[in-house]
Coordinates of C-alpha atoms and ligand atoms in Angstrom, one line a residue:
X2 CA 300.8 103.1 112.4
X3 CA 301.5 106.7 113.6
X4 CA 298.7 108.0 116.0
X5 CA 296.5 111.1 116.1
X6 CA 297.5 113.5 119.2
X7 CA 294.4 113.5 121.3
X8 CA 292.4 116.4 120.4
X9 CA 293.2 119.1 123.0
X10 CA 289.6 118.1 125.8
X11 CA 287.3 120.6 127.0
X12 CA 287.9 121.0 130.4
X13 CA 292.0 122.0 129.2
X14 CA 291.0 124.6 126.6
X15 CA 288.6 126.1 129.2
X16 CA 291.3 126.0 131.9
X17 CA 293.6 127.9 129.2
X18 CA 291.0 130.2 128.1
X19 CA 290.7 131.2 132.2
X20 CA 294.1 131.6 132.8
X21 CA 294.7 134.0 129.2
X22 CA 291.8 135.7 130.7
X23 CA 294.0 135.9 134.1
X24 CA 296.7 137.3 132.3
X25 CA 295.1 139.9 130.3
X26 CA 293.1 141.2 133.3
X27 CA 296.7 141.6 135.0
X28 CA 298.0 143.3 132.1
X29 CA 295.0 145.7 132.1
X30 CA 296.3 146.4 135.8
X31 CA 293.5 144.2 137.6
X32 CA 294.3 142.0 140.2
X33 CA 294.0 138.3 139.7
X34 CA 291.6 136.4 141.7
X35 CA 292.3 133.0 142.5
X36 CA 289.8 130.1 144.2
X37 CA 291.5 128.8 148.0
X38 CA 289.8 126.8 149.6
X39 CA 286.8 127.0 151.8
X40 CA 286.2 128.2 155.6
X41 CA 282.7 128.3 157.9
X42 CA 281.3 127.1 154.9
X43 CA 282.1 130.0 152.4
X44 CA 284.6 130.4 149.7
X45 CA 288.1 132.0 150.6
X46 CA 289.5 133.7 147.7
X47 CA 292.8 134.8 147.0
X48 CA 294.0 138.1 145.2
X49 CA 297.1 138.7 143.6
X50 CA 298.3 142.2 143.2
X51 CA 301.3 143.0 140.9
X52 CA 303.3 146.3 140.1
X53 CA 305.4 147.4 137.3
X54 CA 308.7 146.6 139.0
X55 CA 308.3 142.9 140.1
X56 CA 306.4 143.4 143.6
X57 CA 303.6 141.2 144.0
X58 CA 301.1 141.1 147.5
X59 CA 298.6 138.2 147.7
X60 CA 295.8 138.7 150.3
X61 CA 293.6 136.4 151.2
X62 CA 289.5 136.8 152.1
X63 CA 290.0 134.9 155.1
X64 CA 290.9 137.4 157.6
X65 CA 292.1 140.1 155.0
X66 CA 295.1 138.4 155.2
X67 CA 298.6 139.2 153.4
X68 CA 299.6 135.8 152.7
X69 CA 302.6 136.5 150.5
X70 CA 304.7 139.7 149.4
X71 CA 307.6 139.5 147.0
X72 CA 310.0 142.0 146.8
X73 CA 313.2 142.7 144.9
X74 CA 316.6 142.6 146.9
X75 CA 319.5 145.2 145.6
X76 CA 320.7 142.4 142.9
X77 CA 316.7 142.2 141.6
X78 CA 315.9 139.2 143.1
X79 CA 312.7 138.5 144.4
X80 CA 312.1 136.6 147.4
X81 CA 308.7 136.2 149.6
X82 CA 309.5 138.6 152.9
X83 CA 306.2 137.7 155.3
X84 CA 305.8 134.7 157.6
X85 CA 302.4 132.1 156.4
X86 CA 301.4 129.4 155.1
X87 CA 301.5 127.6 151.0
X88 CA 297.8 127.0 151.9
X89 CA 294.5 127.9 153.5
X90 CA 294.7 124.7 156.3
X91 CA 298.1 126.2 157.6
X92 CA 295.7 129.7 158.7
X93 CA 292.9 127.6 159.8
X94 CA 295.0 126.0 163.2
X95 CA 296.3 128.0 165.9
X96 CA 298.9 130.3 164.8
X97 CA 299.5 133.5 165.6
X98 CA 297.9 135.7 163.3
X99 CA 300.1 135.8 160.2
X100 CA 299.5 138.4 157.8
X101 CA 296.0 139.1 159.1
X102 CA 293.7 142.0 159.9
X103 CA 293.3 142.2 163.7
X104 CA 290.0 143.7 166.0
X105 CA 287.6 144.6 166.9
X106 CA 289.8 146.2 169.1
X107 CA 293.8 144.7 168.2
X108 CA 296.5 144.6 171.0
X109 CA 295.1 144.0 174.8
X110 CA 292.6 145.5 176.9
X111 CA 293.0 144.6 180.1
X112 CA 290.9 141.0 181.7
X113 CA 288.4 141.4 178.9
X114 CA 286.6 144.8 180.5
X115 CA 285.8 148.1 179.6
X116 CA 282.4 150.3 180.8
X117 CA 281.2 152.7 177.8
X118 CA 277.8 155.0 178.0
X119 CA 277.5 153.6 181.2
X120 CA 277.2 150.4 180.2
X121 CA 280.2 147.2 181.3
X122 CA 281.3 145.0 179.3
X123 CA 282.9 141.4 179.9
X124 CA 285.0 140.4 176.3
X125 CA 286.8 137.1 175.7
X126 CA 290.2 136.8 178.1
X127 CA 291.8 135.1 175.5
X128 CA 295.3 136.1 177.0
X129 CA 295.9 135.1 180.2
X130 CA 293.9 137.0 182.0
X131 CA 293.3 139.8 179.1
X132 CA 291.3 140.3 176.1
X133 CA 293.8 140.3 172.8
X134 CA 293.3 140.9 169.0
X135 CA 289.4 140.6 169.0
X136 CA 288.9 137.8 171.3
X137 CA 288.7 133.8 170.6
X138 CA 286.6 134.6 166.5
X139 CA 288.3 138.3 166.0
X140 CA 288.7 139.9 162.5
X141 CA 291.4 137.5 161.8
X142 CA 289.9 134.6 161.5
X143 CA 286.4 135.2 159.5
X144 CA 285.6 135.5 155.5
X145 CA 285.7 138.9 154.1
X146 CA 284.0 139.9 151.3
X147 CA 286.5 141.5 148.7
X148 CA 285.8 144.0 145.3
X149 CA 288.5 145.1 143.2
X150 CA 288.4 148.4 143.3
X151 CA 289.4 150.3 139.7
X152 CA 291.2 153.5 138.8
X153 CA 292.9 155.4 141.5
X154 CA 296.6 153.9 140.8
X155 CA 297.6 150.6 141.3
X156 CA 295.9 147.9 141.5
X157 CA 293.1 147.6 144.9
X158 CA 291.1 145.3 146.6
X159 CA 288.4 146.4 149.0
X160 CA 287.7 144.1 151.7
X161 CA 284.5 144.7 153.5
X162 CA 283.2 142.7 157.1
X163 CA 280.2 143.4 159.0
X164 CA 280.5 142.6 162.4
X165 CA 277.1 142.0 164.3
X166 CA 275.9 143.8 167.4
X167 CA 277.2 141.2 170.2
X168 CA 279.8 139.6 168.7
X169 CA 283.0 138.9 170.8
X170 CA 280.8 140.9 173.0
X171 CA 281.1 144.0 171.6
X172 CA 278.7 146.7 171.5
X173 CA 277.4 148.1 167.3
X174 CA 276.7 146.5 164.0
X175 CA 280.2 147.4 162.7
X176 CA 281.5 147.5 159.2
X177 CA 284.8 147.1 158.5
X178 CA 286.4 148.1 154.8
X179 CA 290.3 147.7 154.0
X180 CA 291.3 148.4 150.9
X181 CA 294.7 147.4 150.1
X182 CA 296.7 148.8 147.1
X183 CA 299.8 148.3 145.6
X184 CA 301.4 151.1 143.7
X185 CA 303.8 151.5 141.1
X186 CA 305.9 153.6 143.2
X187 CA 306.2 150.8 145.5
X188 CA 304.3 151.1 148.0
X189 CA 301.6 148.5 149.9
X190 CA 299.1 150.8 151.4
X191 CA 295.8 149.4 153.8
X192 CA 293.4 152.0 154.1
X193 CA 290.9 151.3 156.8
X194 CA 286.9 152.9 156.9
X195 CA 284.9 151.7 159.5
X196 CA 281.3 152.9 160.6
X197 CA 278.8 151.4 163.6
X198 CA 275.3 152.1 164.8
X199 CA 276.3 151.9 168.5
X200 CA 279.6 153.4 170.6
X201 CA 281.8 151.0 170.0
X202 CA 286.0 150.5 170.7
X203 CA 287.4 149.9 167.6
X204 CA 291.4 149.7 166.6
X205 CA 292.2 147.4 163.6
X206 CA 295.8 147.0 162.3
X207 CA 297.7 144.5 160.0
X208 CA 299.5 142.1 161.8
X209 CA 302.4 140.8 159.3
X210 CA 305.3 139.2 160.3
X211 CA 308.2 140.8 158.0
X212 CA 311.6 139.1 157.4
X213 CA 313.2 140.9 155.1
X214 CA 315.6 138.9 154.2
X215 CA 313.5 136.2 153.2
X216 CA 312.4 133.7 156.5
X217 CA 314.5 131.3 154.7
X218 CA 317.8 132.7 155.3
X219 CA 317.5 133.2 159.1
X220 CA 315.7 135.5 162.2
X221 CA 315.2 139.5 162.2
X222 CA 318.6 139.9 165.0
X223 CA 320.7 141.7 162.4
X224 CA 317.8 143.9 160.6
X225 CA 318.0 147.9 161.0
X226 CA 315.6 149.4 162.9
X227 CA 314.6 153.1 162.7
X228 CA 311.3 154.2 164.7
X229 CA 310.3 158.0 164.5
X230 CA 309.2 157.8 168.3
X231 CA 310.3 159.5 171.5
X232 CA 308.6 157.4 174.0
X233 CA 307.0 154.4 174.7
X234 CA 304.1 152.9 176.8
X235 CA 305.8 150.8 179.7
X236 CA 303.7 147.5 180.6
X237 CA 303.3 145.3 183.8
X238 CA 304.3 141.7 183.8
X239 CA 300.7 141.0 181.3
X240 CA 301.7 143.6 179.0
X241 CA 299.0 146.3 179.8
X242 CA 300.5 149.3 179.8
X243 CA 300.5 151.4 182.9
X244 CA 299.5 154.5 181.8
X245 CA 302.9 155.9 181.6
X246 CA 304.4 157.4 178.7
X247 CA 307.8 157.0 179.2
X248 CA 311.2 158.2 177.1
X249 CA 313.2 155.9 175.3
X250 CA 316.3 157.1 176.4
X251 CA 318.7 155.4 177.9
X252 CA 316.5 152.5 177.5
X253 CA 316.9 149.3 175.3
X254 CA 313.4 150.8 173.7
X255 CA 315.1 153.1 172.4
X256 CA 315.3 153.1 168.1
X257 CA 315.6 156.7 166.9
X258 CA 319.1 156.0 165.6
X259 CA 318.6 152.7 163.2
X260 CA 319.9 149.9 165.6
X261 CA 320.1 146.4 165.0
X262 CA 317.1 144.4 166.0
X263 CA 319.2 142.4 168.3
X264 CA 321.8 145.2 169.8
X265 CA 319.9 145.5 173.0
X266 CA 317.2 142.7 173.0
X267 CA 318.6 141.1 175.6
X268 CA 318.0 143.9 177.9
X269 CA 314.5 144.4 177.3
X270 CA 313.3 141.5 179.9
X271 CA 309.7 139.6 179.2
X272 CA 309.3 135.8 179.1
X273 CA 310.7 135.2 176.5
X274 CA 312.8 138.0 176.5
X275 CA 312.0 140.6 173.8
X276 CA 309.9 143.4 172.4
X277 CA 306.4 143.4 172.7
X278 CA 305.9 147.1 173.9
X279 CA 303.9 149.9 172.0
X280 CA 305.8 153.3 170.8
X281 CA 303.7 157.0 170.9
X282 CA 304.6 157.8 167.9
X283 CA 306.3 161.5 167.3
X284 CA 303.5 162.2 164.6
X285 CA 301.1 162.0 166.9
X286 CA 298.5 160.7 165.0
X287 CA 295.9 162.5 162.7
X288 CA 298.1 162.6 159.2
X289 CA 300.5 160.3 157.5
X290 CA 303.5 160.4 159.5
X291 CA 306.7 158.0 159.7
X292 CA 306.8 155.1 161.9
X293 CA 309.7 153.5 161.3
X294 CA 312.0 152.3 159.0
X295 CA 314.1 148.7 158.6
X296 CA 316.6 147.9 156.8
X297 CA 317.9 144.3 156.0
X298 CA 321.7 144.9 155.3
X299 CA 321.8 140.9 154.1
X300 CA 319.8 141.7 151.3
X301 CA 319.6 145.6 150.9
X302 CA 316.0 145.4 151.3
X303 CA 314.3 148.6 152.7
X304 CA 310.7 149.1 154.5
X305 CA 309.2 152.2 155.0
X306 CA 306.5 152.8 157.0
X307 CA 304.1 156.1 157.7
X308 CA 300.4 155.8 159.2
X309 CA 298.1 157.8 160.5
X310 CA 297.8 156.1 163.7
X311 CA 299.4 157.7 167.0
X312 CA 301.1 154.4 168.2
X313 CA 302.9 151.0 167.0
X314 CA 303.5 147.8 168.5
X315 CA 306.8 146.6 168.2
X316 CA 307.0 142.6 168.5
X317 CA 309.8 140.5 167.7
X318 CA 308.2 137.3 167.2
X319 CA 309.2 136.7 170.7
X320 CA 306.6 133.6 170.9
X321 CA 307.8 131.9 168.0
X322 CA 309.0 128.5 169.0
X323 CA 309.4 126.8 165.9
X324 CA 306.7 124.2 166.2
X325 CA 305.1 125.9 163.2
X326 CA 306.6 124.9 159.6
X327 CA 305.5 128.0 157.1
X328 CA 306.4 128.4 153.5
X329 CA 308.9 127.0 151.7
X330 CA 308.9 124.2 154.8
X331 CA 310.4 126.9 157.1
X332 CA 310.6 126.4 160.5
X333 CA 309.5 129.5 162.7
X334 CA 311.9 130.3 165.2
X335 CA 311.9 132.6 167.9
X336 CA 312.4 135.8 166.6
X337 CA 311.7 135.1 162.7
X338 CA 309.7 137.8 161.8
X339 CA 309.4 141.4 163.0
X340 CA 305.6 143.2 163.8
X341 CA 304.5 146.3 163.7
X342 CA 301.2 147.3 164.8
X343 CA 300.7 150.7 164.0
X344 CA 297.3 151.2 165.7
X345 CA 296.0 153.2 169.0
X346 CA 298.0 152.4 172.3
X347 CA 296.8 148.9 174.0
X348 CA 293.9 149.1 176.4
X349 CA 292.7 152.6 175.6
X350 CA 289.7 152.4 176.2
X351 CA 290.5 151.9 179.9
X352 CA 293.4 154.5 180.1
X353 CA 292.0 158.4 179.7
X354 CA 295.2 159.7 179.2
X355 CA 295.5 157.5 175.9
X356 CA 294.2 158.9 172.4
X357 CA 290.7 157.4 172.2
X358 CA 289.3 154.6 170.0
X359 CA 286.4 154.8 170.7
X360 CA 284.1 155.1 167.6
X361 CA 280.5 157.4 168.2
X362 CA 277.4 155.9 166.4
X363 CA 277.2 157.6 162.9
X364 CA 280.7 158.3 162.3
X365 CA 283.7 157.4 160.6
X366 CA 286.6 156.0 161.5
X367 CA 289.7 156.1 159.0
X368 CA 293.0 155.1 159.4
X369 CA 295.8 154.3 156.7
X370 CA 299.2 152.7 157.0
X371 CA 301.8 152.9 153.8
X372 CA 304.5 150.1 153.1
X373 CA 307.1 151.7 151.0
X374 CA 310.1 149.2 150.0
X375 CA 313.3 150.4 148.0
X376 CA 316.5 148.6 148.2
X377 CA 320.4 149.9 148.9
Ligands
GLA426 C1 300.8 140.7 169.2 C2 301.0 140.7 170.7 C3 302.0 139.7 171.1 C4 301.6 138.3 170.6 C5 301.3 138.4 169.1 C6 300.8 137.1 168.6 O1 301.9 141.2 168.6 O2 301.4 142.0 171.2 O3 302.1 139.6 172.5 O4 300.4 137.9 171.2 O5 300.4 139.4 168.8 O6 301.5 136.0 169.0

């Protein structure tokens, strides 16, 4: 005797009702949100932003981090170009700050102090003997609280964190908003508001690892790299700088004609060899300006980048060593994906010849950074 098909259970028709929801909310040009996984007790959520030509950005609340962006290469193909993890787990051991939102204060300042108003301060050395990217809890690795944010083209997601008087031993009840947009003109932009009740240091910047040829299909040796800066901040052997600003010239440093990644690497010294050094940026700072540009001849991706920052931080993944397995199952080599920091120069807030960071009780710090990809 022929049997009845189950009738279709609850829990399924809900589940199907969500995800039509999903899709029309996308369709409407509102990002998806998606439930992943917990951390410190609180949810972690993930968003999923989506343009009209095929680029999609997913950035989790736990540490405002990009966990995936998919580009198109010259032929249309997509492929995932940022170093992470499938899940939530993969961010919550020690790695070394995929995709995420760095500060308090990101880069170094030197063994942990600074004095402001009168007033020292001992931070976290969580670098040999200096502070780096916040200290041992920084930005990177608590729960923001996210909003999508409508109108203004594009689809945006607001991430806001308030972090308390004290914490990492830094001075201010800070608030911290990102807002991260993708446009239809392709371009990834984070803008960054930040306001305190005390003087406080403050220098956030996204810290994504890049591979534009997809982390599969090899290291970041043969990319093209452009960067719209003169001179560079040299560093002793812990990678504070020394105050000097020095010209790129003759130098390994030196990008202002697009160069492979690799051409001079092996000149640059460090252990292990490779870049880790901070540019002063041409623009100066102030307005959007370009940064740098890189190409992936591979796969004809293209990544712009302008900020409004004065400096950027170019690391080569230098401390990549592939004991970590990402995406895809991925091994992360040495030199697998490509940072760069734009931000203040490292350890301001001890240098006076540096632009300050230093953010005065009652006002407003912005900052924004655009992420323009094209292919040739
Ligand atoms: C920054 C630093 C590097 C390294 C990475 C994380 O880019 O400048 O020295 O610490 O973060 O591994």
């Amino acid at each position: 005797m022929p049997t009845a098909p189950n009738p279709p259970r609850l829990p399924a028709l809900l589940a199907a009702a969500c995800l039509c929801a999903a899709a029309a909310m996308q369709a409407a040009g509102v990002p998806a949100r998606i439930p992943f996984g917990s951390a410190d007790g609180r949810p972690v959520d993930l968003y999923v932003l989506t343009n009209a030509n095929g680029i999609v950005a997913k950035i989790m609340t736990y540490g405002a981090t990009v966990t995936e962006l998919d580009t198109p290469d010259r032929n249309g193909r997509p492929d995932d170009i940022v170093l992470g993890f499938d899940t939530l787990d993969g961010y919550l051991q020690k790695e070394p700050y995929f995709g995420a939102i760095v500060g308090r204060v990101g880069n170094r300042i030197a063994k942990g102090r600074f004095t402001l108003d009168g007033k020292a301060y001992q931070l976290a050395t969580n670098d040999g003997p200096n502070h780096l990217h916040g200290g041992n809890k920084g930005f990177d690795k608590v729960v923001w609280d996210a909003r999508i944010v409508p109108g203004g083209g594009g689809q945006a997601v607001e991430f806001t964190y308030l972090s308390r008087d004290g914490e990492e031993g830094y001075p201010g009840n800070c608030t911290v908003k990102a807002t991260y947009r993708l446009s239809d003109d392709n371009e990834l932009s984070i803008g960054y508001v930040v306001t305190t009740d005390r003087d406080t240091p403050v220098n956030v910047t996204n810290h994504s690892y890049f591979n534009l040829g997809g982390p599969e299909m090899g290291g970041i040796l043969e990319h093209v790299l452009t960067i719209n800066a003169d001179r560079f901040t040299p560093v002793d052997s812990t990678l504070i700088p020394t105050g000097e600003l020095k010209s790129v010239a003759g130098t390994p440093m030196d990008f202002r004609k697009p160069t492979r990644v690799g051409e001079n690497l092996g000149r640059v010294g460090g252990d292990p060899i490779g870049y880790d050094h901070n540019y002063v940026l041409n623009g100066g700072g102030g307005a959007l300006a370009p940064v740098a540009t890189v190409y992936d001849p591979a796969s004809g991706r293209v990544m712009e980048i302008t900020s409004t920052e004065p400096g950027v931080q170019l690391y080569s993944g230098n401390f990549l060593d592939g004991t970590l397995t990402g995406k895809k199952g991925v091994a992360y080599r040495r030199y697998w994906g490509l940072v760069l920091e734009t931000q203040h120069f490292p350890d301001s807030v001890n240098q006076p010849n540096f632009p300050s960071y230093v953010l005065k009780a009652g006002q407003t710090y912005t900052s924004e950074t655009v992420y323009r990809f094209s292919d040739r």
